[in-house]
Tab-separated table of C-alpha atoms in Angstrom:
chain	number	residue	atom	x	y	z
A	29	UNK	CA	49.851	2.165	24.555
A	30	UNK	CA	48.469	5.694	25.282
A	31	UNK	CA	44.993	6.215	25.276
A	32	UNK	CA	45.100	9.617	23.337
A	33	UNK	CA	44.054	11.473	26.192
A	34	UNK	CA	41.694	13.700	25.463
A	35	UNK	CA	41.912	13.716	22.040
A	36	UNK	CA	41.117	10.387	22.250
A	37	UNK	CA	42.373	7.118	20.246
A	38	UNK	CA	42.078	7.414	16.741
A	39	UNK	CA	39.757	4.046	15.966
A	40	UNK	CA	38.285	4.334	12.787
A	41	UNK	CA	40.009	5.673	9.844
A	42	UNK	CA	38.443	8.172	7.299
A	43	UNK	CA	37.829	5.273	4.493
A	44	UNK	CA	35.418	3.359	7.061
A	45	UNK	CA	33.592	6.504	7.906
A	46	UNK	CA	33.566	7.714	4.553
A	47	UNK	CA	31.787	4.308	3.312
A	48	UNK	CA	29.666	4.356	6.589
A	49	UNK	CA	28.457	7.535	5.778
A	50	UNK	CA	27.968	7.312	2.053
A	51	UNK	CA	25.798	4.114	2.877
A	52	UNK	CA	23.251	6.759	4.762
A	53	UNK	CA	23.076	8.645	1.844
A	54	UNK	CA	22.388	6.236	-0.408
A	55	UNK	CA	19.771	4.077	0.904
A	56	UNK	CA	17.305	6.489	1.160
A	57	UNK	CA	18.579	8.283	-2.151
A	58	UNK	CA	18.122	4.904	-3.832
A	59	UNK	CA	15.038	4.293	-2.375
A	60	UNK	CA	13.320	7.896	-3.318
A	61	UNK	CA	15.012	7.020	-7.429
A	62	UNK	CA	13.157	3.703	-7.052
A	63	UNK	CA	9.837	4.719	-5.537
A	64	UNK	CA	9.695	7.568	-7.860
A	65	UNK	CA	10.937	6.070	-10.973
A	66	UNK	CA	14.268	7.428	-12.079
A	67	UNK	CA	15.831	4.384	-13.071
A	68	UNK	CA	18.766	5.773	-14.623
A	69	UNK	CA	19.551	8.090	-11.270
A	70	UNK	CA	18.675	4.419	-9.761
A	71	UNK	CA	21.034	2.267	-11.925
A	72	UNK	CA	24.304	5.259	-11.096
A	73	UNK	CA	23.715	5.029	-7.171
A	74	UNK	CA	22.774	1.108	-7.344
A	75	UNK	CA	26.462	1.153	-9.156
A	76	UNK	CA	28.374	3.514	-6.494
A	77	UNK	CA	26.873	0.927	-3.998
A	78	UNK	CA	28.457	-1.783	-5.513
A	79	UNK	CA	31.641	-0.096	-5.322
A	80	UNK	CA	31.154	0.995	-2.062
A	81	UNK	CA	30.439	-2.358	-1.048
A	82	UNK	CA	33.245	-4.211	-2.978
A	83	UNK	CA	35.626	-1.529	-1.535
A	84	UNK	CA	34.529	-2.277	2.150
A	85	UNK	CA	35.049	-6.133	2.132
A	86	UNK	CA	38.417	-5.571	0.799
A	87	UNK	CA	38.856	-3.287	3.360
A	88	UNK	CA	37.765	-5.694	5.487
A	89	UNK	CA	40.676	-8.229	4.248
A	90	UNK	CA	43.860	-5.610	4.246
A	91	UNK	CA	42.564	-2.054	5.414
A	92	UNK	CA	43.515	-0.402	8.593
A	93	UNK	CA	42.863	-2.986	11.532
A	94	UNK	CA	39.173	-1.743	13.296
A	95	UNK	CA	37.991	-2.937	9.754
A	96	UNK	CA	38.883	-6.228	9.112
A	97	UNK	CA	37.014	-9.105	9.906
A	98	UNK	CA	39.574	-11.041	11.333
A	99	UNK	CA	39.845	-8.607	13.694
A	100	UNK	CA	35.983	-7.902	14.749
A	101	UNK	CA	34.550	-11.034	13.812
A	102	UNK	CA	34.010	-13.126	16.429
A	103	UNK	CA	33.127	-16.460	17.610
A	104	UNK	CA	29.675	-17.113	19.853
A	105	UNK	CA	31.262	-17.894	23.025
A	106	UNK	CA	32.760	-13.871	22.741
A	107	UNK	CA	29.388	-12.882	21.870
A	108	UNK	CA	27.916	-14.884	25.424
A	109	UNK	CA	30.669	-13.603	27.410
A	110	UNK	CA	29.976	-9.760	25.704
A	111	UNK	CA	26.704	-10.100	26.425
A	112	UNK	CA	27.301	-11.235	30.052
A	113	UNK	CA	29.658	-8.329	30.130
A	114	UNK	CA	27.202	-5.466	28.946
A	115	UNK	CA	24.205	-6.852	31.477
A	116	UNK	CA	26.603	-7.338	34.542
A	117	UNK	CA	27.497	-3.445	33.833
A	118	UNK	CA	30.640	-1.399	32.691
A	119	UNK	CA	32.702	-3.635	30.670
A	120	UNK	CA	35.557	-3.231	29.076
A	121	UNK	CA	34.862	-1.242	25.951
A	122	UNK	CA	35.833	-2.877	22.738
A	123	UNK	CA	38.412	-1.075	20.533
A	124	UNK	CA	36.740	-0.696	17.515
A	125	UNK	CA	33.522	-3.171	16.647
A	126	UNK	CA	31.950	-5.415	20.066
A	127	UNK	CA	31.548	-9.079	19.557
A	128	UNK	CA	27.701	-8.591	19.277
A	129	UNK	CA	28.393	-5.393	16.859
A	130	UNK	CA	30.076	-7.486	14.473
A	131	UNK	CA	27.413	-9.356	13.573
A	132	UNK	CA	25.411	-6.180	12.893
A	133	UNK	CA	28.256	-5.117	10.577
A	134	UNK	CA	28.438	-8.726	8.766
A	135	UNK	CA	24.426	-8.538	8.296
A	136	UNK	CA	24.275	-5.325	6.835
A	137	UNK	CA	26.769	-5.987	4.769
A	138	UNK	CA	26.197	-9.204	3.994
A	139	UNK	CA	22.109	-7.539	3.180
A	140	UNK	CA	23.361	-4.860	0.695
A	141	UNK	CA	25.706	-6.904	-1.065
A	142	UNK	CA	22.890	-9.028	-1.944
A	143	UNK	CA	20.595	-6.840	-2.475
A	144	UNK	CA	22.962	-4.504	-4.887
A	145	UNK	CA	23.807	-7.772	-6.288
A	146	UNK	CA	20.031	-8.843	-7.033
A	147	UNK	CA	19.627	-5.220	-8.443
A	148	UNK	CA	21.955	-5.869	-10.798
A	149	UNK	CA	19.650	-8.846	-12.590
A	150	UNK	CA	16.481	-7.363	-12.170
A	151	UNK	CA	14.184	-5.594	-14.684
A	152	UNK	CA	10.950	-3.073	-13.952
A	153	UNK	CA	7.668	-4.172	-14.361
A	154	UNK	CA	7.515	-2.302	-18.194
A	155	UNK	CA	10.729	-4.549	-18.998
A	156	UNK	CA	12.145	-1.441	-20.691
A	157	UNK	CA	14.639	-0.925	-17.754
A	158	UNK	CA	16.895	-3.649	-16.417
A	159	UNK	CA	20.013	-3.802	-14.134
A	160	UNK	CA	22.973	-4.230	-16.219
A	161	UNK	CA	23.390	-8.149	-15.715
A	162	UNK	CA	19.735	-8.862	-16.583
A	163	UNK	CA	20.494	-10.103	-19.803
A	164	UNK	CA	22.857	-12.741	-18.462
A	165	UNK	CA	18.841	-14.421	-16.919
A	166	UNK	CA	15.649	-15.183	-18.274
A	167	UNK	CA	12.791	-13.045	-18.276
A	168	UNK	CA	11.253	-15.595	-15.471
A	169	UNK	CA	14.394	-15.045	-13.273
A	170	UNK	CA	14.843	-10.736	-14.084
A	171	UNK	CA	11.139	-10.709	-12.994
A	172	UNK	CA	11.386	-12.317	-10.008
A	173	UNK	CA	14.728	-10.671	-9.141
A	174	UNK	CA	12.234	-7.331	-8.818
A	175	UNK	CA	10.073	-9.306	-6.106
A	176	UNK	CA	13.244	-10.031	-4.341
A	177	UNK	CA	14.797	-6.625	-4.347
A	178	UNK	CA	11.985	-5.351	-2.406
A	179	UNK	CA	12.116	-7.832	-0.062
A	180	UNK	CA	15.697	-7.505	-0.008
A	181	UNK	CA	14.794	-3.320	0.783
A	182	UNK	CA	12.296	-4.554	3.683
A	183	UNK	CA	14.567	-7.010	5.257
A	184	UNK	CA	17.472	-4.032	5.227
A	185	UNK	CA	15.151	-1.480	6.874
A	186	UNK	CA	14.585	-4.297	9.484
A	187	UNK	CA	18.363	-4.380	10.283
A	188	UNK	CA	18.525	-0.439	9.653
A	189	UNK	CA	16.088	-0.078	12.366
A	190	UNK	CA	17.973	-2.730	14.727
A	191	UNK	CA	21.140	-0.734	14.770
A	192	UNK	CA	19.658	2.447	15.266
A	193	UNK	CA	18.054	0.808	18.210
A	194	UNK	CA	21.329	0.022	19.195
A	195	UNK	CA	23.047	2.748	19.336
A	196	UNK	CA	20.104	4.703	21.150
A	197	UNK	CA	20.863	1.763	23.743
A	198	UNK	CA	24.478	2.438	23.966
A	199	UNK	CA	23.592	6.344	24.203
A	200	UNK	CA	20.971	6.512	27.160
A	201	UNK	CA	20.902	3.394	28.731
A	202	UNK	CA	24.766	2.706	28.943
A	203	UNK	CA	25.943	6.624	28.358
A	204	UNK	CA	28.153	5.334	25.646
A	205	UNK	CA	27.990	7.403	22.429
A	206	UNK	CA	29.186	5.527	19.285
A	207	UNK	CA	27.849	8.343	16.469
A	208	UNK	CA	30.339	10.701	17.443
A	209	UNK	CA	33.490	8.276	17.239
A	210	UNK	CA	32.390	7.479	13.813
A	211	UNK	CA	32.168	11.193	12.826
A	212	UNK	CA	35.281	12.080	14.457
A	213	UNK	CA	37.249	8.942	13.835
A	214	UNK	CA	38.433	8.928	17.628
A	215	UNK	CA	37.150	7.695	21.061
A	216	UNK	CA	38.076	8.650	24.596
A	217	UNK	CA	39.123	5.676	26.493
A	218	UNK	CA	38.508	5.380	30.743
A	219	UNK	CA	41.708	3.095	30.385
A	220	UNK	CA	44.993	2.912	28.535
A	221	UNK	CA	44.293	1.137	24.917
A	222	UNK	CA	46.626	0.154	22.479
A	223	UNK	CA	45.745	2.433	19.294
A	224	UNK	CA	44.648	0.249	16.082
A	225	UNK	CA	46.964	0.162	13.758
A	226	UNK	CA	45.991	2.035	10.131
A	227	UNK	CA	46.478	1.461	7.274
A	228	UNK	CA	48.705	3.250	4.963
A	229	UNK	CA	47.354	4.781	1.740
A	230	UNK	CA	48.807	2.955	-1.022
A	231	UNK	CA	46.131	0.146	0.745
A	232	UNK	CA	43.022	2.561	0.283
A	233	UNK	CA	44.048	3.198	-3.562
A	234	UNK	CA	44.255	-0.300	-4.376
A	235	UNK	CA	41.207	-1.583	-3.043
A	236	UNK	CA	39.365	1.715	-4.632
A	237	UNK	CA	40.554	1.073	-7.738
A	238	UNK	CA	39.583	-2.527	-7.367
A	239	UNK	CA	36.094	-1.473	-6.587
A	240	UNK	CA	35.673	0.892	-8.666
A	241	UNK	CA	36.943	-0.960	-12.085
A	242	UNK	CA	34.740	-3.665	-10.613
A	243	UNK	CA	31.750	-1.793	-10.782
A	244	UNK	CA	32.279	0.481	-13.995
A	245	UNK	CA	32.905	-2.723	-15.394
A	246	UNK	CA	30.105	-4.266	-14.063
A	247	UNK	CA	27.757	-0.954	-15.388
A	248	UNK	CA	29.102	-2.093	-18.937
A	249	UNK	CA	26.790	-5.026	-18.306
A	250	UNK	CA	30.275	-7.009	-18.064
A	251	UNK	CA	31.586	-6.935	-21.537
A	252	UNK	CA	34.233	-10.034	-21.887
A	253	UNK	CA	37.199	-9.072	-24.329
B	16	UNK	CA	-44.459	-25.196	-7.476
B	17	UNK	CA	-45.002	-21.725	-6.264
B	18	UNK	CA	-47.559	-20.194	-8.612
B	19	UNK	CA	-45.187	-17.923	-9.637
B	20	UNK	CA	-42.932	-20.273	-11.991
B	21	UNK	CA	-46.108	-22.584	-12.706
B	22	UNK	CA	-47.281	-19.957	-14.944
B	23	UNK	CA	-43.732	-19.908	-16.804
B	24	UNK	CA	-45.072	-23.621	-17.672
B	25	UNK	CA	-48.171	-22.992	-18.775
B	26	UNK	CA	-48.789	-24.949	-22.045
B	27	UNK	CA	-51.740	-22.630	-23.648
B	28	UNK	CA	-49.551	-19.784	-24.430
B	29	UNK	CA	-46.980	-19.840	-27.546
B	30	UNK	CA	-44.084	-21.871	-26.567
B	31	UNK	CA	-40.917	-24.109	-27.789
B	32	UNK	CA	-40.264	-27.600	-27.021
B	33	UNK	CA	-37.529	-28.047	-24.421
B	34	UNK	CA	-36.426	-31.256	-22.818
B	35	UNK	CA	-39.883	-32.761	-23.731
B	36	UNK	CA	-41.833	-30.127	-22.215
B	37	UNK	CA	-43.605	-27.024	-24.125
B	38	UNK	CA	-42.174	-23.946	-22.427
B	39	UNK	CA	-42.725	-20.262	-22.956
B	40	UNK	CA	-40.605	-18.756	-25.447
B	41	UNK	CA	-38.962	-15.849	-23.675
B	42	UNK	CA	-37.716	-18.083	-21.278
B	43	UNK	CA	-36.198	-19.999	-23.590
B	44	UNK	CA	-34.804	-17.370	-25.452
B	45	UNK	CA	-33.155	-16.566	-22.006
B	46	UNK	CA	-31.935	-20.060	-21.439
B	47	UNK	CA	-30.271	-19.625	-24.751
B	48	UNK	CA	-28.553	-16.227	-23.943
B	49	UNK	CA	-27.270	-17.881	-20.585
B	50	UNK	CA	-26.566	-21.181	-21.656
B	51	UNK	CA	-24.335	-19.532	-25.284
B	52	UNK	CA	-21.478	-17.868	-23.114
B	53	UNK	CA	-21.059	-20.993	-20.595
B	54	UNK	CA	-20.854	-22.809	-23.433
B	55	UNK	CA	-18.168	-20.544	-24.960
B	56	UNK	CA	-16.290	-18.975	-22.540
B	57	UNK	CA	-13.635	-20.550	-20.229
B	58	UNK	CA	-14.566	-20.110	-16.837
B	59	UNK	CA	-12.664	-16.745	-14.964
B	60	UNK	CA	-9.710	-18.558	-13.717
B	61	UNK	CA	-8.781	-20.219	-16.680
B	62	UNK	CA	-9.464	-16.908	-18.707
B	63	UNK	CA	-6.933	-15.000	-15.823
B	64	UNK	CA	-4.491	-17.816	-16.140
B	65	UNK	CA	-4.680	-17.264	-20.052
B	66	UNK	CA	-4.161	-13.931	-20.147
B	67	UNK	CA	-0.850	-13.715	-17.157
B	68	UNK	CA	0.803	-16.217	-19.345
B	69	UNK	CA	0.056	-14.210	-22.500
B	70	UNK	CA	1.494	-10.873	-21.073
B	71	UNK	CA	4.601	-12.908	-19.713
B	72	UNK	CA	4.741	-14.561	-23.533
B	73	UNK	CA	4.994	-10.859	-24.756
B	74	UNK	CA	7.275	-10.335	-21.813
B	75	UNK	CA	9.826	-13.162	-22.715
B	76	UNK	CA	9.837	-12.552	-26.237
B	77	UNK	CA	10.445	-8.328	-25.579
B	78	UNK	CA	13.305	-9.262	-23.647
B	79	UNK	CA	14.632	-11.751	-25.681
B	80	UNK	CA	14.528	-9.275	-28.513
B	81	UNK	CA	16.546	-6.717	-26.122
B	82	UNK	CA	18.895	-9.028	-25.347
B	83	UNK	CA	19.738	-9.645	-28.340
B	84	UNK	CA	20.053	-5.835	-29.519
B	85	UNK	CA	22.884	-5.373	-27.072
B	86	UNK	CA	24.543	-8.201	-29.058
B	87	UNK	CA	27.292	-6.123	-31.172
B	88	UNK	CA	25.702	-8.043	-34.438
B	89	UNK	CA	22.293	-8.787	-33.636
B	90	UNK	CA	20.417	-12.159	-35.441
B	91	UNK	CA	17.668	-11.078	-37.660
B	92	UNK	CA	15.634	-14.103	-37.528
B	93	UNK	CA	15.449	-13.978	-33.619
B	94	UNK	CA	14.314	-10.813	-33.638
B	95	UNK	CA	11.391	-11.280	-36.653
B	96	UNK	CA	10.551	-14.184	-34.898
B	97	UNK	CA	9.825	-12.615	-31.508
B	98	UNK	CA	8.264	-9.328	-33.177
B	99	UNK	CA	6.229	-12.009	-34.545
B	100	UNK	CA	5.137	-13.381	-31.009
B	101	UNK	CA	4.707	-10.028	-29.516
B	102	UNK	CA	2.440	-8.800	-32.130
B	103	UNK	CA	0.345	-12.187	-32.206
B	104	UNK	CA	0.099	-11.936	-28.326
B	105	UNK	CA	-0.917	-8.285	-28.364
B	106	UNK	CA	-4.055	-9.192	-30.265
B	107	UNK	CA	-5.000	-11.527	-27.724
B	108	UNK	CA	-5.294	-8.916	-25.155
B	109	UNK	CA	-8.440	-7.386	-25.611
B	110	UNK	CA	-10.080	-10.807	-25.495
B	111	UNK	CA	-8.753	-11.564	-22.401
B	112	UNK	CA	-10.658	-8.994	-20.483
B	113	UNK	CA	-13.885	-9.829	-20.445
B	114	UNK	CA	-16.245	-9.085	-17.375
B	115	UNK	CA	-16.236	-10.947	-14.091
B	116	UNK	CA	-12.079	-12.002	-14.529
B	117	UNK	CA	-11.334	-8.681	-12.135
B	118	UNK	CA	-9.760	-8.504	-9.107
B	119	UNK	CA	-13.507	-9.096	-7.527
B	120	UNK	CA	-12.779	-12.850	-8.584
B	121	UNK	CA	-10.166	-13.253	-5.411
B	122	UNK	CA	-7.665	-14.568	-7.838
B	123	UNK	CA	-4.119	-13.411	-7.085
B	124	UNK	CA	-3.343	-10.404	-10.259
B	125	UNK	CA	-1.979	-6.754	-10.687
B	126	UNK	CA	-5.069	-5.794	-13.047
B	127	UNK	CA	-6.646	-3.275	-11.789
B	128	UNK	CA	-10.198	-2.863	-11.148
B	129	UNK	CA	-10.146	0.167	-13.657
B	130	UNK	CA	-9.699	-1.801	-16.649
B	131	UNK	CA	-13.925	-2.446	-16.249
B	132	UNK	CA	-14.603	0.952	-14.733
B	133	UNK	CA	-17.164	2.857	-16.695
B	134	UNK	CA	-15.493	5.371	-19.637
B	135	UNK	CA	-11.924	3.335	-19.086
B	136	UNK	CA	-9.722	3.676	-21.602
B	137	UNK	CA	-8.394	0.164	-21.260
B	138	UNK	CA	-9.693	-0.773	-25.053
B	139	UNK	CA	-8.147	1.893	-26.763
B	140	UNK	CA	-4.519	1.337	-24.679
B	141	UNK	CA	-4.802	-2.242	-25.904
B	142	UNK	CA	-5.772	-0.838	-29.783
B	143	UNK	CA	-3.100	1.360	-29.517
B	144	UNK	CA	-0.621	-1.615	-28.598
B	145	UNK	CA	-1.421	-3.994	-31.482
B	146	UNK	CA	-0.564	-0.827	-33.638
B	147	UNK	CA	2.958	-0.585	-32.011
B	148	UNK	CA	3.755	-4.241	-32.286
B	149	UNK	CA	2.417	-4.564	-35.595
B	150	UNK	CA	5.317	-1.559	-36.352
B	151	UNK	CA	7.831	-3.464	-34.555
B	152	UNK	CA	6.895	-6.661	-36.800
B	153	UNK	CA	7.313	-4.320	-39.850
B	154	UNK	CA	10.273	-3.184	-39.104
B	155	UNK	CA	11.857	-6.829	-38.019
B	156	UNK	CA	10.878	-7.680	-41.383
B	157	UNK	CA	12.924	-5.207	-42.783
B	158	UNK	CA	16.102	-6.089	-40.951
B	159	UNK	CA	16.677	-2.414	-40.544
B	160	UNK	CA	18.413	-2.265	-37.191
B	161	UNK	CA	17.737	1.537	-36.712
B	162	UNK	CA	14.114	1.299	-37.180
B	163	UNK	CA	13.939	-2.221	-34.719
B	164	UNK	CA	15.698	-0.210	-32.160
B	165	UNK	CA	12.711	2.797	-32.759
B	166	UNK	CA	10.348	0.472	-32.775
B	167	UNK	CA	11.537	-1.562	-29.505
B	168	UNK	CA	11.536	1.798	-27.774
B	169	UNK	CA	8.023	2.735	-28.541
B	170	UNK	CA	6.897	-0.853	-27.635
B	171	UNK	CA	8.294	-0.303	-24.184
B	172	UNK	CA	6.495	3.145	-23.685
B	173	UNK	CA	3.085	1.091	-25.332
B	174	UNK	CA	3.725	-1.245	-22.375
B	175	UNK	CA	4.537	1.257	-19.503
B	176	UNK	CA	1.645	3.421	-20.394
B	177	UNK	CA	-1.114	1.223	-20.257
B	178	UNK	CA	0.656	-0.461	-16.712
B	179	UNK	CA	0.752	2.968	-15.003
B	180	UNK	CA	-3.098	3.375	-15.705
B	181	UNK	CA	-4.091	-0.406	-15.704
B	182	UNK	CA	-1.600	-2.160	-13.664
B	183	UNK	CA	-0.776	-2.496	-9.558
B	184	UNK	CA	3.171	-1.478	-8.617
């Protein structure tokens, strides 16, 4: 029931931040191996994603609670009477991810594990370098997977740019600042909250090693025994 | 007529018989140059058209032959026959180039306008190519999976070289 004080309430825990954060590093670092052709450097990060990515939607089924959807994921009338809320002025701040901010979190992910999924099936123009699924698809399909990896890349610097614009909104128009929770992994509350609960470690090493197997299986191009 | 092409008709100098009418030899010889390539040639589109579906042929049959060198005991015959696809398709490729099929035509394509450009080296890329599929055939033939997998590795840098010069991202 306390609100942490100054300390704040811890609301995310370290494997949501840790993902969060590895996701900035990684688009633009597999952007630069693309544009500049290092496929192999290309093919490693496009396979960390994937793990990444698997890793966060089980986190999103049985991790600590400010991370799973059932949690966060809301229906549209909470989204209406959110977005009532925020224009009417101070509302009461969400614990963890807004109605509105869920949907930002199930479009981004949603967008990159598509797009690391269409990565995997999709060859370069020279055909000497493929994703590791590519030769599951016809030439015809591995070719056009390239033409929808870059629009997958456009379509996730749209959404990119849409929560950055967010959270500049939050900052200066509503004084609320969401970067720092996310660092920090705790928020200072006006009013008493009940903390989130987390979730214990056993939890994080299962769904890593989940992920992980996935994808280093995955970067064997899938081998069936 | 303007007086200007009623002297191309007139009948007192040396001329050929075309269409019933005496007509001055060099403009038939010109009629002849112009008429020999229309008569020949496919018109641009159909010449564009050719060639995207040739370099996707090559394409198919390169990938197919990848594909099946991951396998952990590849099939001989499918990779002969596709070395023998690549290599026929590769000597289509100078052909398909002539004049007038560029990107001036409007037509949707990733060649590149310096495939025409005076002193390009677009001709010797494509002789160059036809020498590494013919290898690649060779060494199909032979069965020998060491020299295939050589051979498929220089075909891909035969392809990527010629795209970063002649080809759009």
């Amino acid at each position: 029931m306390a609100s942490g004080g100054r300390a704040g309430t811890a609301i995310w825990d370290w494997p949501v931040r840790l993902v969060h954060w590895s996701f900035v590093l990684l688009v633009p670092a597999l952007w630069a191996s693309a544009e500049f052709g290092n496929i192999n450097a290309h093919r490693i990060l496009g396979l960390v994603m994937l793990g990444l990515v698997v890793f966060r939607l089980l986190w999103g089924l049985i991790g600590s609670e400010t991370a799973r959807f059932s949690q966060f994921v809301k229906g549209p009338d909470a989204v209406m009477a959110y977005l009532r809320g925020a224009r009417g002025g101070p509302n009461t701040p969400a614990v963890g991810h807004n109605p509105l901010g869920a949907l930002s979190v199930l479009a981004l992910l949603g967008l990159l594990a598509t797009q690391v999924s269409i990565g995997l099936f999709t060859q370069d123009v020279d055909g000497l370098e493929s994703g590791p699924l590519a030769y599951l698809v016809s030439y015809d399909t591995a070719d056009a997977a390239r033409g929808w990896h870059e629009l997958g890349f456009n379509l996730l610097l749209a959404l990119i740019a849409i929560h950055l614009a967010a959270i500049a909104y939050y900052q200066f128009a509503k004084r609320e600042n969401l970067v720092r929770p996310m660092i920090t992994g705790r928020r200072v509350f006006d009013q008493s909250v009940r903390a989130p609960m987390m979730a214990p470690i056993w939890r994080f090493a299962l769904c890593a090693s989940i992920a992980a197997g996935l994808a280093w299986w995955i970067g064997q191009s899938a081998p069936l025994p | 007529l303007p007086a200007r092409l009623r002297s191309i008709d007139d009948n007192e100098r040396p001329g050929v018989e075309i269409m019933g009418v005496k007509r001055n030899v060099g403009i038939a010889a010109i009629l002849a140059m112009l008429a020999m390539p229309v008569a020949h040639a496919a018109k641009p589109d159909q010449i564009i058209a050719k060639r995207q579906a040739n370099f996707k042929q090559i394409g198919r049959s390169f990938k197919a032959m990848r594909d099946e060198l991951q396998e952990e005991a590849p099939a001989t015959a499918v990779l002969r026959t596709n070395a023998q696809t690549i290599d026929q398709a590769a000597r289509q490729i100078a052909r398909l180039f002539p004049r007038n099929t560029g990107p001036e035509t409007g037509i949707k394509m990733e060649a590149l306008a310096a495939i025409w450009a005076p002193g390009s080296t677009f001709s010797a890329e494509a002789a160059s190519f036809t020498k590494l599929t013919a290898s690649l055939r060779a060494a199909a033939a032979s069965g020998d999976m060491a020299r295939i997998k050589a051979a498929t590795g220089a075909l891909g840098g035969g392809c990527k070289s010629c795209h970063d010069k002649f080809k759009a991202d």
